[in-house]
mmCIF file of C-alpha atoms and ligand atoms in Angstrom:
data_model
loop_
_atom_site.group_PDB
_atom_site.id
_atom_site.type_symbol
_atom_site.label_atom_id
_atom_site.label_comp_id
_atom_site.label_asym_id
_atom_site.label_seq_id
_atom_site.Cartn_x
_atom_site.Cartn_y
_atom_site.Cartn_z
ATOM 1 C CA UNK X 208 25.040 7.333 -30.861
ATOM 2 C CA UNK X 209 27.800 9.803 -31.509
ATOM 3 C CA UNK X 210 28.468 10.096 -35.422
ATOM 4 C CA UNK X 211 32.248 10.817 -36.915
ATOM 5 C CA UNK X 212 32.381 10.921 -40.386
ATOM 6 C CA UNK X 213 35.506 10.398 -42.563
ATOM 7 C CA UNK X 214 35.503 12.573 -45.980
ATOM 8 C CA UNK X 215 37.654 13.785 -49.051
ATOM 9 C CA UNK X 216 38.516 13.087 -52.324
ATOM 10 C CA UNK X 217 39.267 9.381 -53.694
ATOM 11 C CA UNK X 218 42.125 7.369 -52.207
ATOM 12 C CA UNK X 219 43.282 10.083 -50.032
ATOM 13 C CA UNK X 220 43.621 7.253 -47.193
ATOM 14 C CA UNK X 221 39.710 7.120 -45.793
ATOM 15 C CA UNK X 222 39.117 3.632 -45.586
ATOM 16 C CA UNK X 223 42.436 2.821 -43.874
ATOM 17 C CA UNK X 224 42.548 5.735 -41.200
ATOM 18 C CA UNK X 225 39.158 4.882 -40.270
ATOM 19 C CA UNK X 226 40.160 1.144 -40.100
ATOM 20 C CA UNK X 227 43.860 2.497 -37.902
ATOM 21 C CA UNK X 228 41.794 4.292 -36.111
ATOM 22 C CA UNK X 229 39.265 1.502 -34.531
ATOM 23 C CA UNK X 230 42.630 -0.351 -34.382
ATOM 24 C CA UNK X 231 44.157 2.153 -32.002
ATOM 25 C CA UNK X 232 40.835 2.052 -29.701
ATOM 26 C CA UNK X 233 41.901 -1.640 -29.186
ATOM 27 C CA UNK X 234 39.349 -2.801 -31.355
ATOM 28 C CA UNK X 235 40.368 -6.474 -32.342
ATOM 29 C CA UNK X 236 37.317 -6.931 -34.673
ATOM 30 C CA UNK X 237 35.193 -4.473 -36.406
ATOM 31 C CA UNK X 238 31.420 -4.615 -37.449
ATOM 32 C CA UNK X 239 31.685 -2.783 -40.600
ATOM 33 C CA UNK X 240 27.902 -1.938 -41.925
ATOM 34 C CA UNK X 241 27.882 -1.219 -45.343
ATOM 35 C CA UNK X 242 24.420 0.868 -45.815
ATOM 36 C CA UNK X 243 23.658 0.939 -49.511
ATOM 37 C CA UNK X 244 22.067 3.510 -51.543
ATOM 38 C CA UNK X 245 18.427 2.763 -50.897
ATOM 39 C CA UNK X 246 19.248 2.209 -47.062
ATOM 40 C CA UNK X 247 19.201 -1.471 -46.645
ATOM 41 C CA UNK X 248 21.992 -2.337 -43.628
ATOM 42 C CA UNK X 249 24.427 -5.241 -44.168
ATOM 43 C CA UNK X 250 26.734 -6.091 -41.484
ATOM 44 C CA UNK X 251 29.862 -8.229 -41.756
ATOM 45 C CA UNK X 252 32.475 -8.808 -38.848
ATOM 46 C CA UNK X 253 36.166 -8.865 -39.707
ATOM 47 C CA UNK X 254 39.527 -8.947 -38.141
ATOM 48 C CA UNK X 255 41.185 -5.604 -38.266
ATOM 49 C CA UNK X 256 43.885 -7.159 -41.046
ATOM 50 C CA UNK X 257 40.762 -8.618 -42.870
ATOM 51 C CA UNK X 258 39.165 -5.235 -43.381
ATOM 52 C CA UNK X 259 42.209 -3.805 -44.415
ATOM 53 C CA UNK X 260 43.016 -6.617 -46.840
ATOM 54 C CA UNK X 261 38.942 -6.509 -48.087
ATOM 55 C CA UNK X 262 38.340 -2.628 -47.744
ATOM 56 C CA UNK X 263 41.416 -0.308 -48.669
ATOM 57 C CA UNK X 264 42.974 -0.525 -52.481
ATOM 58 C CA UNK X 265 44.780 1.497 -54.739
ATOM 59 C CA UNK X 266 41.188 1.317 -56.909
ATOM 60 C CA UNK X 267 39.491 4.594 -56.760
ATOM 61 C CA UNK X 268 36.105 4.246 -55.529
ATOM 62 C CA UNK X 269 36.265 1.206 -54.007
ATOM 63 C CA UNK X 270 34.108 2.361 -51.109
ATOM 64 C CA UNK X 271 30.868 2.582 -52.814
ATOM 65 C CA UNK X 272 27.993 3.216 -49.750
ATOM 66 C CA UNK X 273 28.433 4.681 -46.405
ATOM 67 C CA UNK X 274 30.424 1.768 -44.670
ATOM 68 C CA UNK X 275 29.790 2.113 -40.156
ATOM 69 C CA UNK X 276 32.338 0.953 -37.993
ATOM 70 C CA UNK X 277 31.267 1.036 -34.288
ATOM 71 C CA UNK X 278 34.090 1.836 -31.523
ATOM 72 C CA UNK X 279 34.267 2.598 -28.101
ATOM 73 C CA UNK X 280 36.254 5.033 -27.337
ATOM 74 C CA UNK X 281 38.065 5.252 -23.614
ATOM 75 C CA UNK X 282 37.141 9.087 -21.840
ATOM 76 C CA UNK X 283 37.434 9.653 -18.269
ATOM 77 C CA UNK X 284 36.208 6.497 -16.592
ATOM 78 C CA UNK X 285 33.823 5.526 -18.530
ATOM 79 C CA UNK X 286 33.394 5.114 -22.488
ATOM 80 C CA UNK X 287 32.078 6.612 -25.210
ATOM 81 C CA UNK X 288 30.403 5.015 -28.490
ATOM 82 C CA UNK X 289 30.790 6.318 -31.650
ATOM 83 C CA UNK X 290 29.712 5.500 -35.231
ATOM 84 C CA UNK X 291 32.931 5.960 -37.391
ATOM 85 C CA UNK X 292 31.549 6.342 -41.084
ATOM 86 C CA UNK X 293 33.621 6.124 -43.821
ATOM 87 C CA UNK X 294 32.167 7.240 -47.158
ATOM 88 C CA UNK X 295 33.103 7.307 -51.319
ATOM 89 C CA UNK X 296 35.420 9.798 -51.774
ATOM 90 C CA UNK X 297 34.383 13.256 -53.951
ATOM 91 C CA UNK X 298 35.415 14.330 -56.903
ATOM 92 C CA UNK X 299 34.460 18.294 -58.385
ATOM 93 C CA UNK X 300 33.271 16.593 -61.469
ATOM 94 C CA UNK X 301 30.563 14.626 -61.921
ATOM 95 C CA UNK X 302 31.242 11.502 -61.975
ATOM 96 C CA UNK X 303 30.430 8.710 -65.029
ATOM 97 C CA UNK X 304 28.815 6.374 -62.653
ATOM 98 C CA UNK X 305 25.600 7.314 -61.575
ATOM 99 C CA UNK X 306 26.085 4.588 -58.926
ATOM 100 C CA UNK X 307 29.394 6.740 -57.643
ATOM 101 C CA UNK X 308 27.627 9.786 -57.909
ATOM 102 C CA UNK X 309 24.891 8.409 -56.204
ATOM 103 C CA UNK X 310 26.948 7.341 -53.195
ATOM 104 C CA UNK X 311 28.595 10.931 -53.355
ATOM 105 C CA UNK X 312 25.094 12.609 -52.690
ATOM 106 C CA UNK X 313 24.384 10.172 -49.786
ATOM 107 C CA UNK X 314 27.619 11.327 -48.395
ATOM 108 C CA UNK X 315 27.084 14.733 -48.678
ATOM 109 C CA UNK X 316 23.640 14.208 -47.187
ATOM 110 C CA UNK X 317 25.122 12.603 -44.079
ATOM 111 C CA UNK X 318 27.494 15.056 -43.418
ATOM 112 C CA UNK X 319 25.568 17.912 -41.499
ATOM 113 C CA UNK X 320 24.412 15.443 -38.913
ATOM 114 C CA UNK X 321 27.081 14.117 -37.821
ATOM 115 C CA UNK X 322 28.939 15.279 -34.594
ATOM 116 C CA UNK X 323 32.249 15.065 -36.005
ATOM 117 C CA UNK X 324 33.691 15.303 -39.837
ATOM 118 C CA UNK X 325 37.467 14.539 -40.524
ATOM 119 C CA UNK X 326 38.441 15.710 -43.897
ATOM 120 C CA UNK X 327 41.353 13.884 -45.065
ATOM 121 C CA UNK X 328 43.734 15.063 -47.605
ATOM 122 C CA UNK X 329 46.647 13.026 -49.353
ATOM 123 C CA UNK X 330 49.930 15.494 -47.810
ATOM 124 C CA UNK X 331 52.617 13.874 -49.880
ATOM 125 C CA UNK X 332 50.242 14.618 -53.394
ATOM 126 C CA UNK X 333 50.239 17.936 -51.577
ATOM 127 C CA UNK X 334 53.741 18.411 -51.062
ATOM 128 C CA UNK X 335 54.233 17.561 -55.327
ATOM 129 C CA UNK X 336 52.008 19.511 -57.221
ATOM 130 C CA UNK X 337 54.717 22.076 -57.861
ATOM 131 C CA UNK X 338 53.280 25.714 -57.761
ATOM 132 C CA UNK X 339 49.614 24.730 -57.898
ATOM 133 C CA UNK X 340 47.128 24.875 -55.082
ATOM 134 C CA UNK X 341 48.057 21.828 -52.458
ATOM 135 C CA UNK X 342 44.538 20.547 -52.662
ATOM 136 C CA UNK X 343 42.094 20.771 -55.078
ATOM 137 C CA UNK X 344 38.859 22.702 -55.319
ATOM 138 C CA UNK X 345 36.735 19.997 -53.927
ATOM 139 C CA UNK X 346 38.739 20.227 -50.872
ATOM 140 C CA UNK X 347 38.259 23.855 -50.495
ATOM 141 C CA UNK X 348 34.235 22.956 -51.192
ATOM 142 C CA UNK X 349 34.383 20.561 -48.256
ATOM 143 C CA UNK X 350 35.639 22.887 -46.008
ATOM 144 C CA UNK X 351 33.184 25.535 -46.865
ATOM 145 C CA UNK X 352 30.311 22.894 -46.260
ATOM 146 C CA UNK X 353 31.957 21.578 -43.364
ATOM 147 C CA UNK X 354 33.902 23.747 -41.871
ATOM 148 C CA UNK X 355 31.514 25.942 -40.697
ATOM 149 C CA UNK X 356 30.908 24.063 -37.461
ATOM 150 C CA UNK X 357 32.440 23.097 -34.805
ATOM 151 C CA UNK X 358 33.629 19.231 -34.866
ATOM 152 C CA UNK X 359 35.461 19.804 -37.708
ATOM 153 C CA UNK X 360 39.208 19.228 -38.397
ATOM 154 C CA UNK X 361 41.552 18.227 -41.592
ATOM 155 C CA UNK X 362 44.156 15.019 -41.247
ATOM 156 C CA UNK X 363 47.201 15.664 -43.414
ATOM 157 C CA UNK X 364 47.777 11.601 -44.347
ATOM 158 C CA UNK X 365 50.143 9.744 -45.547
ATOM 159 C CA UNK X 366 52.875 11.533 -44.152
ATOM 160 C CA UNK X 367 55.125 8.814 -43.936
ATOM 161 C CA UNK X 368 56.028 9.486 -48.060
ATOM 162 C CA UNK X 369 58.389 11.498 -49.812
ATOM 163 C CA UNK X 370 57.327 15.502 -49.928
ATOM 164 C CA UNK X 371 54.798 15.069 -46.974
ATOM 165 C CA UNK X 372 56.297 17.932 -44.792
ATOM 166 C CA UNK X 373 56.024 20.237 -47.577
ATOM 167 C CA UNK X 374 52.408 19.158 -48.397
ATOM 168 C CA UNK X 375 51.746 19.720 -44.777
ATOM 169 C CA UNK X 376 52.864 23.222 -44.276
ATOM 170 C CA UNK X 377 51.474 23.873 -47.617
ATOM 171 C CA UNK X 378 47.991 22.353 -46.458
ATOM 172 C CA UNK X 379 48.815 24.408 -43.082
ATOM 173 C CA UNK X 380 48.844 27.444 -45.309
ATOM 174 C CA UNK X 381 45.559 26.643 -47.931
ATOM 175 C CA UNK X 382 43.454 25.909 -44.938
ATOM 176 C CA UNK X 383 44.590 28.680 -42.250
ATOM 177 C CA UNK X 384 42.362 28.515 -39.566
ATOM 178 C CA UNK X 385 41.386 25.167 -39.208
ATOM 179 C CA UNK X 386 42.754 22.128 -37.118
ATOM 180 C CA UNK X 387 45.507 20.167 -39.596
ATOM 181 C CA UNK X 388 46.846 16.890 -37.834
ATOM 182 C CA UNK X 389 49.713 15.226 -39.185
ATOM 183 C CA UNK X 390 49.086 11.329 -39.430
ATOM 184 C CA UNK X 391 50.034 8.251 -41.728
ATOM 185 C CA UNK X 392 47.201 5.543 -41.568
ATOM 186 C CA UNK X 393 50.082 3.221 -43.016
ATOM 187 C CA UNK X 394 52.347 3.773 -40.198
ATOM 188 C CA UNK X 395 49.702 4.632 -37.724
ATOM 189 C CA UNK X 396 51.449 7.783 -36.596
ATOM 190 C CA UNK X 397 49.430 10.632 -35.299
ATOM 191 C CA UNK X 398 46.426 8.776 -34.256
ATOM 192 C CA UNK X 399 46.252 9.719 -30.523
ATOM 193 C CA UNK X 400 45.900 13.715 -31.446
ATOM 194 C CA UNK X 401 43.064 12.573 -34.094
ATOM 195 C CA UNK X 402 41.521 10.845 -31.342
ATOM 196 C CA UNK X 403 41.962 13.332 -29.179
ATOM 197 C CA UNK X 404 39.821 15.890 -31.444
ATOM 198 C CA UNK X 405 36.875 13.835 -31.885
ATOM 199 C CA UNK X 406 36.540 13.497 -28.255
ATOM 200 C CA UNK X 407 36.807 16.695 -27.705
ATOM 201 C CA UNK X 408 33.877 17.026 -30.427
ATOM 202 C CA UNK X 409 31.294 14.899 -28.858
HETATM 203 N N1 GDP D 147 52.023 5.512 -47.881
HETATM 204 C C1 GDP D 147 50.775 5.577 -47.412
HETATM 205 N N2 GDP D 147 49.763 5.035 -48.117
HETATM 206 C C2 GDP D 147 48.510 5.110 -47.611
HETATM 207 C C3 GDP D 147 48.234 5.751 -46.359
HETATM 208 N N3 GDP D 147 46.906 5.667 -46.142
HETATM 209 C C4 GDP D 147 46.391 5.000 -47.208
HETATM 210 N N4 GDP D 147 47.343 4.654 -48.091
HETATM 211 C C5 GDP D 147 47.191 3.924 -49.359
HETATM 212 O O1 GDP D 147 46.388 4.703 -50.239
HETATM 213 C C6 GDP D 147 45.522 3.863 -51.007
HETATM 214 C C7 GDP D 147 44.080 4.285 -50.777
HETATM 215 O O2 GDP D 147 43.700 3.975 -49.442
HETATM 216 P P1 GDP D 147 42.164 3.858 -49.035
HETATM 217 O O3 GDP D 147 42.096 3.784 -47.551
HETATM 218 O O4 GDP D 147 41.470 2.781 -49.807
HETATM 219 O O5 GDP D 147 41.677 5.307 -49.567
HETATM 220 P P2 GDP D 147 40.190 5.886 -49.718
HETATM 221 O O6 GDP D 147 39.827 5.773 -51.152
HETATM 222 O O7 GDP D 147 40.309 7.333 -49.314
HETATM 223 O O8 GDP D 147 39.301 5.114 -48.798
HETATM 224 C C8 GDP D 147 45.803 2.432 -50.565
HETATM 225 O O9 GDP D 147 46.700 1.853 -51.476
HETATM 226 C C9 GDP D 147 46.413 2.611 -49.186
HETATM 227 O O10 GDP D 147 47.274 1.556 -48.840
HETATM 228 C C10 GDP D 147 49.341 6.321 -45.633
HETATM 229 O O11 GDP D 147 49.230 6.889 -44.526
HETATM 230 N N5 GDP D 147 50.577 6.203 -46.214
HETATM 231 MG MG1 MG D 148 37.625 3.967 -49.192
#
């Protein structure tokens, strides 16, 4: 099976575009496997509103092992399968918890792998930071690690806030050379191009 995995920095919007974007394959349900640090599998089905309700928070860190969300994914005539994984978001420091900074190794460990990587970055912090860089130097590590490859691309999220636009071109700017897609996992704009690049990926 195809693996997409969903990275970047703490409550940047991970859990929720992964969750939009299953939603926008016409998933009604979603398996969500939460695969804890020692490797043990736990699967629990929930509605699509469930997950949201259960998964995404304004908490930092509330995704705490790689969590796999199964979609198909219409291409020509037939379909494709692929492993969605969302993961704990990374911070440059390191963190207090060894349990967080645990869960940040496994991601890091699971990203060269995988077929596809979306980095997503918060475009509306992006667009506020005044004069300073529009994302921070964890974000420019990810793209060195991950960029390298093909299958790689950056969502701009949350565009649906105040100073989004900016952030974007700003973002457009930092990370010159790379794919940066516009989306809001709130408002589920942009989706279809996202989807559109991890096909293209697989
Ligand atoms: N306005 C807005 N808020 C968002 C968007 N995506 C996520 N959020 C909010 O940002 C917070 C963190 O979302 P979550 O998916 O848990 O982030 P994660 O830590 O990266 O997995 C939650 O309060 C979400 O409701 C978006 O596109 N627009
Ligand atoms: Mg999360």
């Amino acid at each position: 099976m195809k693996r997409c995995m969903v990275v970047g920095k703490p409550n940047v919007g991970k859990t929720l575009l992964v969750l939009s974007l299953a939603e926008h394959l016409k998933a009604r349900a979603v398996d969500v496997t939460f695969i804890d640090l020692s490797g043990k599998r736990q699967s629990r089905t929930y509605a699509i509103a469930a997950a949201i309700r259960d998964l995404v928070g304004p908490r930092p860190h509330q995704t705490r092992c790689l969590q796999s969300v199964v979609v198909e994914v219409p291409a020509g005539k037939g379909r494709k399968v692929v492993d969605l994984v969302d993961t704990t978001g990374l911070t440059e420091h390191i963190h207090q918890d060894a349990e967080v900074r645990r869960a940040m190794a496994q991601t890091l460990q699971a990203i060269r792998p995988a077929q596809v990587v979306i980095h997503v970055v918060d475009a509306a912090e992006a667009g506020r930071v005044g004069q300073g860089p529009p994302a921070g130097v964890i974000d420019r590590q990810i793209a060195d690690f991950a960029g390298s490859r093909g299958g790689y691309f950056i969502v701009a999220n949350k565009m649906d806030l105040p100073d989004a636009t900016r952030g974007l071109a700003r973002l457009q700017r930092m990370f010159a050379g790379y794919t940066v897609l516009p989306v809001s996992a709130t408002a589920k704009t942009g989706l279809r191009e996202v989807k559109r690049h991890v096909l293209r990926n697989l």
